[in-house]
Tab-separated table of C-alpha atoms in Angstrom:
chain	number	residue	atom	x	y	z
W	658	MET	CA	188.672	58.203	-20.153
W	659	ALA	CA	187.366	54.632	-19.908
W	660	LEU	CA	187.885	52.651	-16.735
W	661	SER	CA	189.663	49.331	-16.963
W	662	ALA	CA	188.017	46.110	-15.730
W	663	GLN	CA	190.340	46.054	-12.705
W	664	GLN	CA	189.428	49.622	-11.775
W	665	ILE	CA	185.670	49.242	-11.858
W	666	PRO	CA	185.284	47.207	-8.627
W	667	ARG	CA	187.633	49.652	-6.903
W	668	TRP	CA	185.560	52.550	-8.216
W	669	PHE	CA	182.365	50.873	-7.149
W	670	ASN	CA	183.685	50.303	-3.612
W	671	SER	CA	184.776	53.920	-3.371
W	672	ILE	CA	181.301	55.077	-4.320
W	673	LYS	CA	179.761	52.808	-1.702
W	674	SER	CA	182.048	54.041	1.055
W	675	SER	CA	181.663	57.726	0.151
W	676	SER	CA	177.960	57.720	-0.560
W	677	PHE	CA	174.962	56.638	1.425
W	678	ILE	CA	176.167	53.781	3.647
W	679	ASN	CA	179.402	52.456	5.051
W	680	ALA	CA	180.132	48.761	4.381
W	681	ALA	CA	181.034	47.950	7.973
W	682	GLN	CA	177.930	49.686	9.270
W	683	PHE	CA	175.845	47.860	6.708
W	684	ARG	CA	177.115	44.461	7.848
W	685	LYS	CA	176.448	45.470	11.435
W	686	HIS	CA	172.947	46.477	10.381
W	687	LEU	CA	172.394	43.062	8.822
W	688	LEU	CA	173.700	41.199	11.872
W	689	ARG	CA	171.612	43.173	14.313
W	690	PRO	CA	168.861	40.903	15.850
W	691	ARG	CA	165.455	41.476	14.363
W	692	LYS	CA	162.056	40.066	15.128
W	693	THR	CA	161.076	37.391	12.651
W	694	LEU	CA	157.655	37.023	11.097
W	695	LEU	CA	156.164	33.987	9.429
W	696	HIS	CA	158.236	32.362	6.653
W	697	GLY	CA	161.447	34.162	7.621
W	698	PHE	CA	160.402	37.696	6.718
W	699	SER	CA	162.042	40.368	8.798
W	700	ALA	CA	159.905	42.658	10.890
W	701	GLU	CA	162.499	45.467	10.327
W	702	PRO	CA	163.215	45.987	6.571
W	703	LEU	CA	166.180	47.961	5.239
W	704	LYS	CA	165.820	51.645	4.746
W	705	SER	CA	164.601	52.524	1.273
W	706	SER	CA	167.659	54.705	0.535
W	707	ASP	CA	170.028	51.828	1.343
W	708	ASP	CA	168.037	49.430	-0.782
W	709	CYS	CA	167.857	51.821	-3.731
W	710	PHE	CA	171.560	52.617	-3.539
W	711	LEU	CA	172.607	48.990	-3.495
W	712	ARG	CA	170.360	48.092	-6.423
W	713	TRP	CA	171.648	51.148	-8.361
W	714	GLY	CA	175.266	50.233	-7.563
W	715	ILE	CA	174.880	46.650	-8.770
W	716	LYS	CA	173.157	47.795	-11.960
W	717	THR	CA	175.907	50.380	-12.635
W	718	TYR	CA	178.619	47.804	-11.985
W	719	ARG	CA	177.052	45.397	-14.444
W	720	SER	CA	176.685	48.148	-17.057
W	721	PHE	CA	180.369	49.002	-16.793
W	722	CYS	CA	181.252	45.320	-17.134
W	723	VAL	CA	179.305	45.232	-20.407
W	724	TRP	CA	180.776	48.550	-21.622
W	725	ASN	CA	184.358	47.553	-20.776
W	726	SER	CA	184.003	44.224	-22.613
W	727	SER	CA	182.795	46.089	-25.659
W	728	GLN	CA	185.665	48.582	-25.456
W	729	SER	CA	188.234	45.774	-25.158
W	730	ALA	CA	186.863	44.132	-28.300
W	731	ASN	CA	186.921	47.420	-30.231
W	732	SER	CA	190.493	48.305	-29.167
W	733	SER	CA	191.707	44.873	-30.261
W	734	THR	CA	190.107	45.340	-33.674
W	735	LEU	CA	191.707	48.785	-34.072
W	736	GLU	CA	195.178	47.471	-33.248
W	737	ASN	CA	194.913	44.628	-35.764
W	738	ASN	CA	193.815	47.010	-38.521
W	739	SER	CA	196.141	49.935	-37.758
W	740	ALA	CA	197.561	49.795	-41.321
W	741	GLN	CA	194.129	50.375	-42.784
W	742	SER	CA	193.013	53.094	-40.358
W	743	THR	CA	192.357	55.581	-43.208
W	744	ARG	CA	190.030	53.237	-45.051
W	745	LEU	CA	186.447	52.818	-43.846
W	746	PRO	CA	185.240	49.207	-43.857
W	747	SER	CA	182.619	48.245	-46.384
W	748	VAL	CA	179.163	47.147	-45.406
W	749	ASN	CA	179.984	43.492	-46.196
W	750	GLU	CA	183.201	43.585	-44.193
W	751	GLN	CA	181.408	45.194	-41.292
W	752	SER	CA	178.762	42.516	-41.208
W	753	GLN	CA	181.315	39.693	-41.509
W	754	ALA	CA	183.564	40.960	-38.717
W	755	PRO	CA	183.277	38.753	-35.643
W	756	GLN	CA	181.786	40.595	-32.693
W	757	LYS	CA	182.020	39.603	-29.069
W	758	ILE	CA	178.667	39.622	-27.307
W	759	PRO	CA	179.128	41.221	-23.943
W	760	ASN	CA	178.044	39.178	-20.926
W	761	ALA	CA	175.284	41.079	-19.168
W	762	ASP	CA	175.386	38.811	-16.135
W	763	CYS	CA	178.753	39.653	-14.636
W	764	GLU	CA	178.947	37.756	-11.359
W	765	LEU	CA	179.478	39.558	-8.081
W	766	SER	CA	182.074	38.414	-5.619
W	767	LEU	CA	180.984	36.394	-2.559
W	768	GLU	CA	181.799	39.359	-0.357
W	769	GLU	CA	179.437	41.582	-2.316
W	770	LEU	CA	176.704	38.924	-2.334
W	771	GLU	CA	176.832	38.828	1.460
W	772	ASP	CA	176.143	42.550	1.462
W	773	LEU	CA	172.896	42.141	-0.455
W	774	PRO	CA	169.902	43.038	1.734
W	775	PRO	CA	167.247	40.419	2.595
W	776	LEU	CA	163.877	40.564	0.963
W	777	SER	CA	161.635	43.172	2.486
W	778	PRO	CA	158.186	42.124	3.767
W	779	LEU	CA	156.887	44.939	1.544
W	780	GLN	CA	158.536	43.454	-1.555
W	781	PRO	CA	155.829	42.923	-4.209
W	782	ILE	CA	155.306	39.288	-5.232
W	783	SER	CA	153.375	37.617	-8.017
W	784	GLU	CA	149.967	36.066	-7.552
W	785	GLU	CA	151.439	32.573	-8.037
W	786	GLU	CA	153.984	33.173	-5.260
W	787	ALA	CA	151.264	34.485	-2.964
W	788	ILE	CA	149.149	31.368	-3.508
W	789	GLY	CA	152.141	29.165	-2.687
W	790	ILE	CA	152.669	30.725	0.750
W	791	VAL	CA	151.406	28.429	3.522
W	792	ALA	CA	150.981	30.098	6.904
W	793	ASP	CA	150.483	28.218	10.168
W	794	PRO	CA	147.114	28.851	11.779
W	795	PRO	CA	147.433	31.376	14.605
W	796	LEU	CA	147.081	30.249	18.209
W	797	PRO	CA	143.776	31.285	19.761
W	798	PRO	CA	144.353	33.937	22.451
W	799	VAL	CA	141.604	32.374	24.596
W	800	SER	CA	140.242	28.822	24.508
W	801	PHE	CA	138.156	26.520	26.671
W	802	THR	CA	140.033	23.397	25.588
W	803	LEU	CA	143.670	22.341	25.364
W	804	ARG	CA	142.882	20.600	22.079
W	805	ASP	CA	143.477	23.898	20.263
W	806	TYR	CA	147.079	23.999	21.500
W	807	VAL	CA	148.186	20.364	21.162
W	808	ASP	CA	149.399	20.732	17.563
W	809	HIS	CA	151.562	23.709	18.554
W	810	SER	CA	152.963	22.390	21.856
W	811	GLU	CA	155.565	19.628	22.063
W	812	THR	CA	154.953	19.450	25.810
W	813	LEU	CA	151.241	18.677	25.409
W	814	GLN	CA	151.935	16.151	22.655
W	815	LYS	CA	154.366	14.167	24.831
W	816	LEU	CA	152.047	14.294	27.847
W	817	VAL	CA	149.272	12.801	25.708
W	818	LEU	CA	151.634	10.003	24.662
W	819	LEU	CA	152.287	9.307	28.360
W	820	GLY	CA	148.548	8.835	28.882
W	821	VAL	CA	147.689	12.160	30.508
W	822	ASP	CA	143.980	12.984	30.131
W	823	LEU	CA	143.979	16.649	29.052
W	824	SER	CA	140.164	16.750	29.088
W	825	LYS	CA	140.278	16.448	32.885
W	826	ILE	CA	143.172	18.840	33.347
W	827	GLU	CA	141.633	21.593	31.208
W	828	LYS	CA	138.801	21.899	33.736
W	829	HIS	CA	141.336	23.731	35.900
W	830	PRO	CA	142.414	26.995	34.188
W	831	ASP	CA	145.533	27.241	36.322
W	832	ALA	CA	146.630	23.788	35.137
W	833	ALA	CA	146.206	24.672	31.464
W	834	ASN	CA	148.211	27.872	31.871
W	835	LEU	CA	150.936	25.993	33.742
W	836	LEU	CA	151.382	23.262	31.115
W	837	LEU	CA	151.471	25.715	28.201
W	838	ARG	CA	154.368	27.588	29.810
W	839	LEU	CA	156.467	24.480	30.498
W	840	ASP	CA	159.272	23.112	28.349
W	841	PHE	CA	159.323	19.310	28.237
W	842	GLU	CA	163.092	18.855	28.273
W	843	LYS	CA	163.776	21.574	30.831
W	844	ASP	CA	160.799	21.400	33.213
W	845	ILE	CA	159.126	17.998	32.867
W	846	LYS	CA	161.717	15.372	31.971
W	847	GLN	CA	163.523	15.507	35.328
W	848	ILE	CA	160.242	15.167	37.242
W	849	LEU	CA	159.346	12.079	35.201
W	850	LEU	CA	162.716	10.478	35.895
W	851	PHE	CA	162.283	11.232	39.608
W	852	LEU	CA	158.866	9.530	39.667
W	853	LYS	CA	160.236	6.477	37.848
W	854	ASP	CA	163.076	6.211	40.367
W	855	LEU	CA	160.447	6.410	43.082
W	856	GLY	CA	158.713	3.331	41.672
W	857	ILE	CA	155.933	4.772	39.506
W	858	GLU	CA	155.604	2.520	36.435
W	859	ASP	CA	155.375	3.861	32.889
W	860	ASN	CA	151.734	2.804	32.563
W	861	GLN	CA	150.919	4.602	35.835
W	862	LEU	CA	152.450	7.969	34.938
W	863	GLY	CA	149.466	9.121	32.890
W	864	SER	CA	146.951	8.540	35.680
W	865	PHE	CA	149.292	10.028	38.285
W	866	LEU	CA	149.982	13.213	36.296
W	867	THR	CA	146.312	13.635	35.402
W	868	LYS	CA	145.525	13.837	39.120
W	869	ASN	CA	148.637	15.725	40.198
W	870	TYR	CA	149.601	18.061	37.350
W	871	ALA	CA	150.759	20.520	40.030
W	872	ILE	CA	153.876	18.445	40.685
W	873	PHE	CA	155.470	20.210	37.680
W	874	SER	CA	155.395	23.453	39.669
W	875	GLU	CA	157.370	21.871	42.503
W	876	ASP	CA	161.123	22.237	42.843
W	877	LEU	CA	162.863	18.919	42.209
W	878	GLU	CA	165.177	19.370	45.177
W	879	ASN	CA	162.191	19.886	47.505
W	880	LEU	CA	160.634	16.640	46.263
W	881	ARG	CA	163.833	14.778	47.082
W	882	ILE	CA	163.979	16.348	50.550
W	883	ARG	CA	160.439	15.122	51.313
W	884	VAL	CA	161.304	11.594	50.246
W	885	THR	CA	164.418	11.737	52.430
W	886	TYR	CA	162.271	12.847	55.382
W	887	LEU	CA	159.919	9.863	54.975
W	888	GLN	CA	162.914	7.549	54.799
W	889	SER	CA	164.213	9.065	58.040
W	890	LYS	CA	160.901	8.060	59.660
W	891	LYS	CA	161.611	4.422	58.720
W	892	PHE	CA	159.230	4.273	55.775
W	893	SER	CA	160.618	1.746	53.302
W	894	LYS	CA	160.927	2.504	49.597
W	895	ALA	CA	157.985	0.177	48.902
W	896	ASP	CA	155.936	2.037	51.545
W	897	ILE	CA	156.734	5.419	49.980
W	898	THR	CA	155.890	4.144	46.498
W	899	GLN	CA	152.537	2.802	47.702
W	900	MET	CA	151.765	6.043	49.540
W	901	VAL	CA	152.569	8.219	46.516
W	902	LYS	CA	150.431	6.035	44.227
W	903	ASN	CA	147.425	6.124	46.562
W	904	ALA	CA	147.845	9.794	47.500
W	905	PRO	CA	149.337	11.556	44.421
W	906	PHE	CA	149.558	14.926	46.200
W	907	LEU	CA	151.620	13.559	49.087
W	908	LEU	CA	154.963	14.955	47.896
W	909	ASN	CA	153.436	18.379	47.187
W	910	PHE	CA	153.328	19.037	50.924
W	911	SER	CA	156.251	20.405	52.874
W	912	VAL	CA	158.266	18.458	55.415
W	913	GLU	CA	156.751	20.586	58.189
W	914	ARG	CA	153.208	19.590	57.218
W	915	LEU	CA	154.064	15.910	56.917
W	916	ASP	CA	155.742	15.986	60.324
W	917	ASN	CA	152.776	17.765	61.946
W	918	ARG	CA	150.319	15.224	60.509
W	919	LEU	CA	152.283	12.245	61.747
W	920	GLY	CA	152.543	13.870	65.166
W	921	PHE	CA	148.783	14.552	65.261
W	922	PHE	CA	147.760	10.934	64.644
W	923	GLN	CA	150.318	9.580	67.036
W	924	LYS	CA	149.149	11.945	69.785
W	925	GLU	CA	145.384	11.998	69.105
W	926	LEU	CA	145.038	8.242	68.756
W	927	GLU	CA	147.765	7.451	71.272
W	928	LEU	CA	149.471	5.076	68.876
W	929	ASN	CA	153.092	4.008	68.965
W	930	VAL	CA	155.452	4.871	66.099
W	931	LYS	CA	155.025	1.578	64.273
W	932	LYS	CA	151.212	1.625	64.371
W	933	THR	CA	151.181	5.253	63.267
W	934	ARG	CA	153.430	4.399	60.332
W	935	ASP	CA	151.268	1.392	59.364
W	936	LEU	CA	148.134	3.539	59.589
W	937	VAL	CA	149.335	6.190	57.107
W	938	VAL	CA	150.836	3.586	54.752
W	939	ARG	CA	147.426	1.954	54.455
W	940	LEU	CA	145.613	5.291	54.140
W	941	PRO	CA	148.108	7.994	53.056
W	942	ARG	CA	145.263	10.428	52.408
W	943	LEU	CA	145.357	11.038	56.150
W	944	LEU	CA	148.489	13.103	55.481
W	945	THR	CA	146.987	15.126	52.619
W	946	GLY	CA	143.311	15.533	53.464
W	947	SER	CA	141.485	17.721	55.936
W	948	LEU	CA	141.632	16.870	59.647
W	949	GLU	CA	138.087	18.037	60.369
W	950	PRO	CA	136.363	14.742	59.380
W	951	VAL	CA	138.891	12.841	61.491
W	952	LYS	CA	138.217	14.942	64.565
W	953	GLU	CA	134.454	14.741	64.014
W	954	ASN	CA	134.416	10.960	63.634
W	955	MET	CA	136.512	10.496	66.759
W	956	LYS	CA	133.854	12.382	68.726
W	957	VAL	CA	131.070	10.294	67.135
W	958	TYR	CA	132.692	6.983	68.099
W	959	ARG	CA	133.328	8.119	71.632
W	960	LEU	CA	130.290	10.255	72.487
W	961	GLU	CA	127.458	8.999	70.241
W	962	PHE	CA	128.324	5.321	69.811
W	963	GLY	CA	129.803	4.854	73.255
W	964	PHE	CA	133.036	3.063	72.310
W	965	LYS	CA	135.989	3.213	74.657
W	966	HIS	CA	139.297	4.734	73.613
W	967	ASN	CA	141.099	1.404	73.272
W	968	GLU	CA	138.155	0.037	71.235
W	969	ILE	CA	138.431	2.983	68.860
W	970	GLN	CA	142.168	2.369	68.543
W	971	HIS	CA	141.580	-1.264	67.629
W	972	MET	CA	138.909	-0.486	65.002
W	973	ILE	CA	140.778	2.274	63.162
W	974	THR	CA	144.008	0.293	62.977
W	975	ARG	CA	141.987	-2.512	61.357
W	976	ILE	CA	139.883	-0.233	59.118
W	977	PRO	CA	141.655	3.148	58.686
W	978	LYS	CA	138.830	4.434	56.459
W	979	MET	CA	136.696	4.734	59.584
W	980	LEU	CA	138.572	7.972	60.304
W	981	THR	CA	137.422	9.644	57.082
W	982	ALA	CA	134.067	7.901	56.467
W	983	ASN	CA	130.872	9.877	56.039
W	984	LYS	CA	129.339	10.648	59.426
W	985	ARG	CA	125.782	9.938	58.287
W	986	LYS	CA	126.734	6.548	56.864
W	987	LEU	CA	128.546	5.627	60.079
W	988	THR	CA	125.566	6.608	62.190
W	989	GLU	CA	123.020	4.687	60.078
W	990	THR	CA	125.194	1.556	60.001
W	991	PHE	CA	125.817	1.541	63.743
W	992	ASP	CA	122.143	2.176	64.503
W	993	TYR	CA	121.003	-0.774	62.369
W	994	VAL	CA	123.661	-3.242	63.526
W	995	HIS	CA	123.479	-2.357	67.214
W	996	ASN	CA	119.804	-1.495	67.691
W	997	VAL	CA	118.021	-3.604	65.026
W	998	MET	CA	120.311	-6.659	64.857
W	999	SER	CA	121.039	-6.383	68.596
W	1000	ILE	CA	124.792	-6.865	68.214
W	1001	PRO	CA	126.719	-5.552	71.251
W	1002	HIS	CA	129.734	-3.222	71.198
W	1003	HIS	CA	132.369	-5.846	71.890
W	1004	ILE	CA	131.316	-7.914	68.834
W	1005	ILE	CA	131.240	-4.838	66.598
W	1006	VAL	CA	134.765	-4.003	67.798
W	1007	ARG	CA	135.925	-7.471	66.712
W	1008	PHE	CA	134.446	-6.969	63.212
W	1009	PRO	CA	134.805	-3.267	62.383
W	1010	GLN	CA	134.609	-4.029	58.639
W	1011	VAL	CA	130.856	-3.732	59.099
W	1012	PHE	CA	131.372	0.054	58.910
W	1013	ASN	CA	133.045	-0.424	55.531
W	1014	THR	CA	130.035	-2.297	54.044
W	1015	LYS	CA	127.025	-0.877	52.219
W	1016	LEU	CA	124.046	-0.710	54.516
W	1017	PHE	CA	121.537	-2.173	52.002
W	1018	LYS	CA	123.658	-5.339	51.761
W	1019	ILE	CA	123.578	-5.786	55.545
W	1020	LYS	CA	119.806	-5.238	55.587
W	1021	GLU	CA	119.080	-7.724	52.756
W	1022	ARG	CA	121.052	-10.561	54.331
W	1023	HIS	CA	119.818	-9.944	57.851
W	1024	LEU	CA	116.168	-9.876	56.710
W	1025	PHE	CA	116.641	-13.104	54.715
W	1026	LEU	CA	118.214	-14.847	57.739
W	1027	SER	CA	115.398	-13.548	59.967
W	1028	TYR	CA	112.852	-14.875	57.438
W	1029	LEU	CA	114.530	-18.306	57.652
W	1030	GLY	CA	114.889	-18.116	61.440
W	1031	ARG	CA	118.687	-18.201	61.314
W	1032	ALA	CA	119.575	-14.645	62.421
W	1033	GLN	CA	121.634	-15.661	65.429
W	1034	TYR	CA	124.715	-13.500	66.133
W	1035	ASP	CA	125.638	-14.581	69.660
W	1036	PRO	CA	128.849	-16.668	69.617
W	1037	ALA	CA	127.799	-18.401	72.841
W	1038	LYS	CA	124.722	-19.961	71.186
W	1039	PRO	CA	124.382	-22.620	68.458
W	1040	ASN	CA	124.048	-21.746	64.746
W	1041	TYR	CA	126.141	-18.681	65.347
W	1042	ILE	CA	126.438	-16.315	62.327
W	1043	SER	CA	129.696	-14.396	62.248
W	1044	LEU	CA	129.316	-10.714	61.525
W	1045	ASP	CA	132.450	-10.918	59.423
W	1046	LYS	CA	131.005	-13.604	57.135
W	1047	LEU	CA	127.674	-11.836	56.984
W	1048	VAL	CA	129.167	-8.805	55.267
W	1049	SER	CA	132.172	-10.201	53.384
W	1050	ILE	CA	131.376	-13.470	51.568
W	1051	PRO	CA	129.661	-13.565	48.128
W	1052	ASP	CA	125.972	-14.423	47.730
W	1053	GLU	CA	126.527	-18.039	46.648
W	1054	ILE	CA	128.556	-18.910	49.756
W	1055	PHE	CA	126.237	-16.882	52.012
W	1056	CYS	CA	123.227	-18.840	50.806
W	1057	GLU	CA	124.965	-22.227	50.947
W	1058	GLU	CA	126.803	-21.933	54.281
W	1059	LEU	CA	124.830	-19.446	56.357
W	1060	ALA	CA	121.260	-19.378	55.041
W	1061	LYS	CA	121.166	-23.061	53.968
W	1062	ALA	CA	119.118	-22.036	50.951
W	1063	SER	CA	119.564	-21.566	47.212
W	1064	VAL	CA	120.534	-18.383	45.456
W	1065	GLN	CA	117.185	-18.485	43.608
W	1066	ASP	CA	115.338	-18.453	46.932
W	1067	PHE	CA	117.391	-15.453	48.031
W	1068	GLU	CA	116.642	-13.591	44.792
W	1069	LYS	CA	112.912	-14.327	45.091
W	1070	PHE	CA	112.964	-13.009	48.628
W	1071	LEU	CA	114.643	-9.787	47.583
W	1072	LYS	CA	111.809	-9.132	45.135
W	1073	THR	CA	109.366	-9.056	48.056
W	1074	LEU	CA	111.202	-6.246	49.827
């Protein structure tokens, strides 16, 4: 007995439910999370039995649609010609009878289309389709440069736009690994806003982050606590901004370390609170660098050079770099100024910037003045040459005001050295 068109979908559903797979379980199978490969292919294809059954079911359903349409056309013809049922139609009549062409593409309902399985990664494709597939180049598992990852990382792309020099950062493997794990919106954006609120300008962010990429590993709340601590020590916002710019790693250190460093300089140098604060604002690296050069230089000034404690205090508050300067350079400069130029301690204390000047510059000018007979550094005598002017003014003014000679004469003299 033929099935009617209304019965076929019902029959098809009954076969599906009683055969290989249950519809509810099938939907659950489709909705279950799967790993995704390139171009949306699933890493977990449907079972072959499920796939075969569904394809067979759809094909059978379509076949019955075609067969039922044909049967409907035939039954209509028989009813219209019931009076002539005993007479066979002639060949001409048979060829002239209109025939309905069955539609082989019966459409499935939306519900059944949703049940269709996705394409399997093992599904055969044509050569033209294979050529049209464009796959992204794989990320290298190991690389010596961040350039290989920029095209694949939004974080690296935005850091480059900010002016960060990745060629300097990639020299530190820990930095490269850190940046590749960070999400710009989640991990970096808030740090950037914090730095801008602190006073770091947009055109300064690139240089700052190139030096201190490690700030992205710091907790934002800890950074705010350290700023609050500095404010509690009466550092103004402008002071903190200047300190962070000149010492990018300043906020990477804990409150305990910052407090210990401030206490060390106040105690070791016997400075009051205001002078201690001014000292670290001018040279914030004192809070982030090693204390060994500081301790060593203090001994050199006191034991080797013979300066008194109050003289040392005066010099380092004028020239804070004296605390971290190279010991050899300090020794050579003092030896030349004190022993060769015969300048006493009390004059050197008045002009400590001599320790912040290149030694060859001091030698050239002193030798030229000695050649002209004008090397006189005693303020109690005429034609006095200030040690400050000797080391600070440009060549043109030095020649005109101190040497009383032309720049050409000075250059000729230097060629004789």
